Amino acid sequence: MTRHATIRKAVFPVAGLGTRFLPATKAQPKEMLPLVDKPIIQYGVEEALASGVDNIILVTGRGKNAIEDHFDVNIELETFLEARGKTAQLEEIRKISNLINFSYVRQGEPLGLGHAVLVTQGLIGHEPFAVILGDDVIDANPPALRQMIAVYEELQGPVIAVERVPTEEVSAYGILDAEPIRPGVHRIVDLVEKPAVAEAPSNLAIIGRYVLTPDIFPELEATQSDRTGEIQLTNGLRSLLQKRPLYALEIDGVRHDTGNKLGFLRAVVYFALRRPDLAGPFREYLSSIDLENKLKLR
Ligand code: G1P
């Protein structure tokens, strides 16, 4: 397989508590909730791999051991599947542990996305890197991160993935003021974390993918926590913007925000309908639902 040398490492912040999915996330990480039969985090890891990344750095916290186990070898399960001759399943689970190199670093305190990135400084060193927020699952070809790396290589500066969102949703995102360079590619003029609708400079929202350069670290070190007590990556990028140009790319693909319940449900339906083994009967089931008379679900 051809490897891409420019971006070799991807950071996945996974220390969040997942309170929006309680009680499901009381004793398991939200990143392990499945879309059909694959945990949410695995979609992001496979995207990184398909984009040429070969080192995954997970920023974890308490109660996230299931993620480490998921990407580790499970000898007991492999022996069991082998003895039963279940070759396809065996291949599938071996593929997961062979995926890539994993490192883990603990965030310690929940001090925000900027802080999560900052704790990876020792593992990243002096090279450009990606940050992937696993909640945002993006179905795209080429993969979303691969699209961003191409723009990073062309423009030689940090690239942030963005999407236009309905105006009433801007206060859930980092929002950009930006000037178009060409369709889909922008030069960033300013960034603001979760603005009020009336104060948003546009509806270009940051979605969970960043290609960053190591000069973000001193900016994050100098970034004060905001009124929620968190160090925002958006604010670190805002100071970096005083020193170098930053770019934004509208991803060509379909994004699902699996971090909220409706987005999660949509993603499950979307990925089920893309599965050759399930699409037929599932489509049949969906079209049999009488949406006008919800109590008569069959
Ligand atoms: C984070 C970022 C925000 C970005 C969002 C994308 O917010 O702080 O700028 O728009 O991810 O998912 P969070 O969703 O973690 O509150």
XYZ file of C-alpha atoms and ligand atoms in Angstrom:
314
model
C 0.000 0.000 0.000
C 1.280 3.498 -0.728
C 1.940 5.409 2.453
C 1.784 9.121 2.665
C 4.711 10.655 4.438
C 3.505 14.150 5.317
C 0.937 13.351 8.013
C 1.861 10.229 9.957
C 0.073 10.785 13.248
C -3.559 11.341 14.167
C -4.834 12.390 17.584
C -8.229 11.160 18.770
C -9.499 12.921 21.903
C -11.670 10.306 23.655
C -11.667 11.397 27.277
C -15.214 12.873 27.249
C -17.819 11.438 29.606
C -20.562 10.891 27.044
C -23.316 12.220 29.286
C -25.646 12.700 26.304
C -25.917 8.927 25.932
C -26.587 7.932 29.522
C -27.433 5.335 30.680
C -25.712 3.508 27.750
C -22.416 5.224 28.582
C -22.455 4.662 32.332
C -20.046 1.710 32.118
C -18.803 1.884 28.509
C -17.251 4.659 26.426
C -19.532 6.475 23.986
C -16.896 5.855 21.288
C -17.713 2.127 21.486
C -21.423 2.536 20.635
C -21.913 0.736 17.314
C -23.182 2.059 13.999
C -24.634 -1.286 12.888
C -21.799 -3.542 14.164
C -18.731 -1.311 14.124
C -17.872 1.020 17.022
C -17.999 4.733 16.158
C -14.276 5.180 16.889
C -13.322 2.513 14.352
C -14.835 4.524 11.487
C -12.452 7.387 12.317
C -9.446 5.100 12.761
C -10.114 3.425 9.389
C -10.407 6.871 7.786
C -7.007 7.857 9.224
C -5.453 4.638 7.947
C -6.963 5.112 4.483
C -5.494 8.640 4.487
C -1.933 7.390 5.006
C -1.656 7.866 8.787
C 0.133 5.043 10.588
C 0.192 6.209 14.206
C -2.926 6.763 16.268
C -2.688 8.680 19.537
C -5.724 8.318 21.768
C -6.188 10.893 24.501
C -8.076 8.887 27.078
C -9.471 9.209 30.555
C -11.006 7.012 33.210
C -13.340 4.252 32.039
C -12.008 4.085 28.472
C -10.273 0.686 28.690
C -12.730 -0.880 26.259
C -11.246 1.274 23.483
C -7.713 0.028 24.234
C -8.963 -3.566 24.337
C -10.840 -3.113 21.060
C -7.672 -2.256 19.150
C -5.554 -4.864 20.945
C -5.165 -8.571 20.152
C -7.785 -10.837 21.766
C -6.063 -14.249 21.799
C -8.935 -16.004 23.574
C -11.467 -14.857 20.976
C -9.108 -15.658 18.086
C -8.501 -19.199 19.389
C -12.237 -19.714 19.819
C -13.088 -18.536 16.289
C -10.221 -20.560 14.818
C -11.370 -23.763 16.535
C -14.918 -23.220 15.244
C -13.644 -22.560 11.697
C -15.197 -19.085 11.667
C -12.634 -17.700 9.237
C -14.456 -14.557 8.104
C -15.031 -13.343 11.666
C -11.472 -14.262 12.601
C -10.125 -12.153 9.729
C -12.366 -9.267 10.731
C -11.187 -9.122 14.327
C -7.519 -9.708 13.397
C -7.779 -6.820 10.956
C -8.703 -4.488 13.818
C -5.662 -5.269 15.969
C -3.347 -5.208 12.948
C -4.715 -1.855 11.864
C -2.076 0.560 12.961
C 0.233 1.585 15.844
C -1.608 2.905 18.884
C -0.342 5.094 21.715
C -2.331 6.277 24.686
C -1.963 9.386 26.777
C -4.214 10.324 29.690
C -5.774 13.742 29.807
C -6.097 13.643 33.593
C -8.581 16.484 33.902
C -11.401 17.334 31.461
C -9.975 20.725 30.473
C -11.248 20.841 26.896
C -10.222 19.987 23.334
C -7.267 22.405 23.291
C -5.890 20.760 26.415
C -6.423 17.266 24.946
C -4.298 18.271 21.949
C -1.691 19.866 24.210
C -1.080 16.639 26.164
C 0.017 14.912 22.931
C 2.913 17.339 22.391
C 5.569 14.864 23.589
C 4.244 12.127 21.274
C 3.846 14.413 18.265
C 7.190 16.186 18.445
C 7.999 18.519 15.576
C 5.846 17.252 12.762
C 2.447 18.114 11.307
C -0.408 15.935 12.554
C -4.140 15.355 12.306
C -6.849 15.652 14.952
C -9.991 13.581 14.450
C -13.090 13.994 16.588
C -14.647 10.553 16.345
C -18.216 11.812 16.912
C -18.163 13.231 13.409
C -18.325 10.189 11.149
C -17.716 11.175 7.531
C -18.490 8.914 4.596
C -16.341 10.248 1.762
C -14.261 9.069 -1.168
C -11.424 9.988 -1.027
C -11.614 9.896 2.788
C -12.154 13.278 4.486
C -8.681 13.413 6.032
C -7.078 12.483 2.684
C -8.883 15.438 1.078
C -7.498 17.726 3.802
C -3.941 16.411 3.498
C -4.016 17.212 -0.232
C -4.899 20.844 0.596
C -2.272 20.932 3.362
C 0.380 19.795 0.879
C -0.719 22.360 -1.667
C -1.011 25.392 0.627
C 1.560 24.416 3.281
C -0.538 25.523 6.247
C -3.013 24.116 8.775
C -6.356 22.988 7.312
C -9.638 22.786 9.186
C -12.646 20.827 7.904
C -15.843 22.863 7.682
C -19.444 22.456 6.652
C -22.228 24.975 6.136
C -24.847 24.500 8.866
C -28.341 25.980 9.325
C -28.035 29.408 11.001
C -29.878 28.298 14.136
C -27.181 25.661 14.752
C -24.109 27.930 14.665
C -23.848 28.196 18.450
C -22.981 24.467 18.655
C -19.785 24.895 16.610
C -16.600 26.811 16.072
C -17.533 29.292 13.308
C -15.288 30.917 10.716
C -15.009 34.227 9.031
C -13.339 33.236 5.766
C -12.507 34.354 2.228
C -12.921 31.885 -0.619
C -9.772 30.853 -2.510
C -11.729 28.578 -4.860
C -14.957 26.601 -4.455
C -14.749 24.688 -1.169
C -11.358 26.090 -0.091
C -11.115 29.180 2.120
C -8.516 31.320 3.782
C -9.517 31.899 7.389
C -9.963 35.509 8.517
C -11.176 34.783 12.061
C -12.561 31.950 14.208
C -15.012 32.088 17.079
C -16.013 29.226 19.357
C -19.780 28.701 19.676
C -20.997 32.234 18.952
C -24.543 33.450 19.567
C -26.576 33.284 16.340
C -26.572 37.093 16.067
C -22.790 37.283 16.429
C -21.758 34.491 14.065
C -19.621 35.789 11.182
C -20.981 33.058 8.837
C -22.518 29.596 8.871
C -19.213 27.861 8.077
C -18.883 25.453 10.990
C -15.786 23.565 12.087
C -16.404 19.820 11.931
C -14.201 17.311 13.674
C -11.093 17.183 11.469
C -7.936 19.297 11.667
C -4.526 19.103 9.990
C -2.237 21.028 12.332
C 1.384 22.071 12.531
C 3.443 21.796 15.742
C 3.467 25.605 16.194
C -0.073 25.168 17.598
C 1.447 23.861 20.874
C 2.962 27.129 22.197
C -0.301 28.895 21.283
C -2.328 26.345 23.257
C 0.069 26.678 26.185
C -0.624 30.407 26.224
C -4.410 30.042 25.761
C -6.488 30.872 28.823
C -9.400 28.639 29.712
C -12.770 30.141 28.791
C -15.749 30.723 31.090
C -16.608 27.004 30.976
C -13.118 26.238 32.349
C -11.953 24.687 29.065
C -8.988 25.469 26.825
C -10.522 25.732 23.362
C -8.612 24.557 20.301
C -10.492 27.270 18.374
C -8.909 29.956 20.594
C -5.430 28.454 20.167
C -5.948 28.535 16.388
C -7.119 32.124 16.662
C -3.753 33.163 18.157
C -1.888 31.057 15.582
C -3.731 33.012 12.878
C -1.823 36.134 13.955
C 1.368 34.354 12.895
C 0.532 32.324 9.797
C -2.326 31.723 7.327
C -4.875 29.027 8.164
C -7.146 27.327 5.647
C -10.535 25.652 5.651
C -11.876 22.902 3.409
C -15.502 21.966 2.839
C -15.366 18.181 2.739
C -16.914 16.424 -0.223
C -18.839 13.686 1.595
C -21.626 12.939 4.050
C -21.085 13.862 7.712
C -23.012 12.399 10.617
C -22.847 13.998 14.052
C -23.150 10.825 16.111
C -22.619 12.828 19.306
C -26.335 13.571 19.558
C -29.176 11.080 19.587
C -30.878 12.098 16.356
C -27.559 12.205 14.477
C -26.678 8.799 15.909
C -29.994 7.277 14.760
C -29.587 8.751 11.280
C -26.063 7.350 11.037
C -27.237 3.850 12.009
C -29.905 3.925 9.277
C -27.453 5.387 6.734
C -24.752 2.779 7.319
C -27.261 -0.093 7.501
C -28.577 0.936 4.082
C -25.007 0.861 2.715
C -24.433 -2.712 3.852
C -24.969 -5.266 1.084
C -26.046 -7.952 3.594
C -28.637 -5.737 5.306
C -29.759 -3.127 2.790
C -32.480 -5.218 1.125
C -34.415 -6.483 4.151
C -33.801 -3.255 6.106
C -35.145 -1.104 3.256
C -38.180 -3.387 3.125
C -38.706 -2.942 6.862
C -38.337 0.853 6.661
C -40.843 1.164 3.841
C -43.313 -1.020 5.756
C -43.428 1.490 8.608
C -46.685 3.407 8.695
C -45.341 6.816 9.661
C -48.822 8.306 9.977
C -49.808 5.728 12.537
C -46.709 5.241 14.630
C -48.288 2.882 17.102
C -48.718 0.247 14.439
C -45.023 -0.375 13.888
C -44.538 -3.836 12.538
C -15.681 20.918 19.224
C -14.986 22.236 18.848
C -15.872 23.050 17.908
C -16.240 22.202 16.689
C -16.895 20.867 17.131
C -17.081 19.944 15.934
O -16.817 21.220 19.996
O -14.705 22.975 20.035
O -15.188 24.200 17.491
O -17.142 22.914 15.860
O -16.046 20.181 18.074
O -17.712 18.755 16.285
P -17.631 20.074 20.832
O -18.574 19.453 19.853
O -16.610 19.126 21.348
O -18.345 20.821 21.926
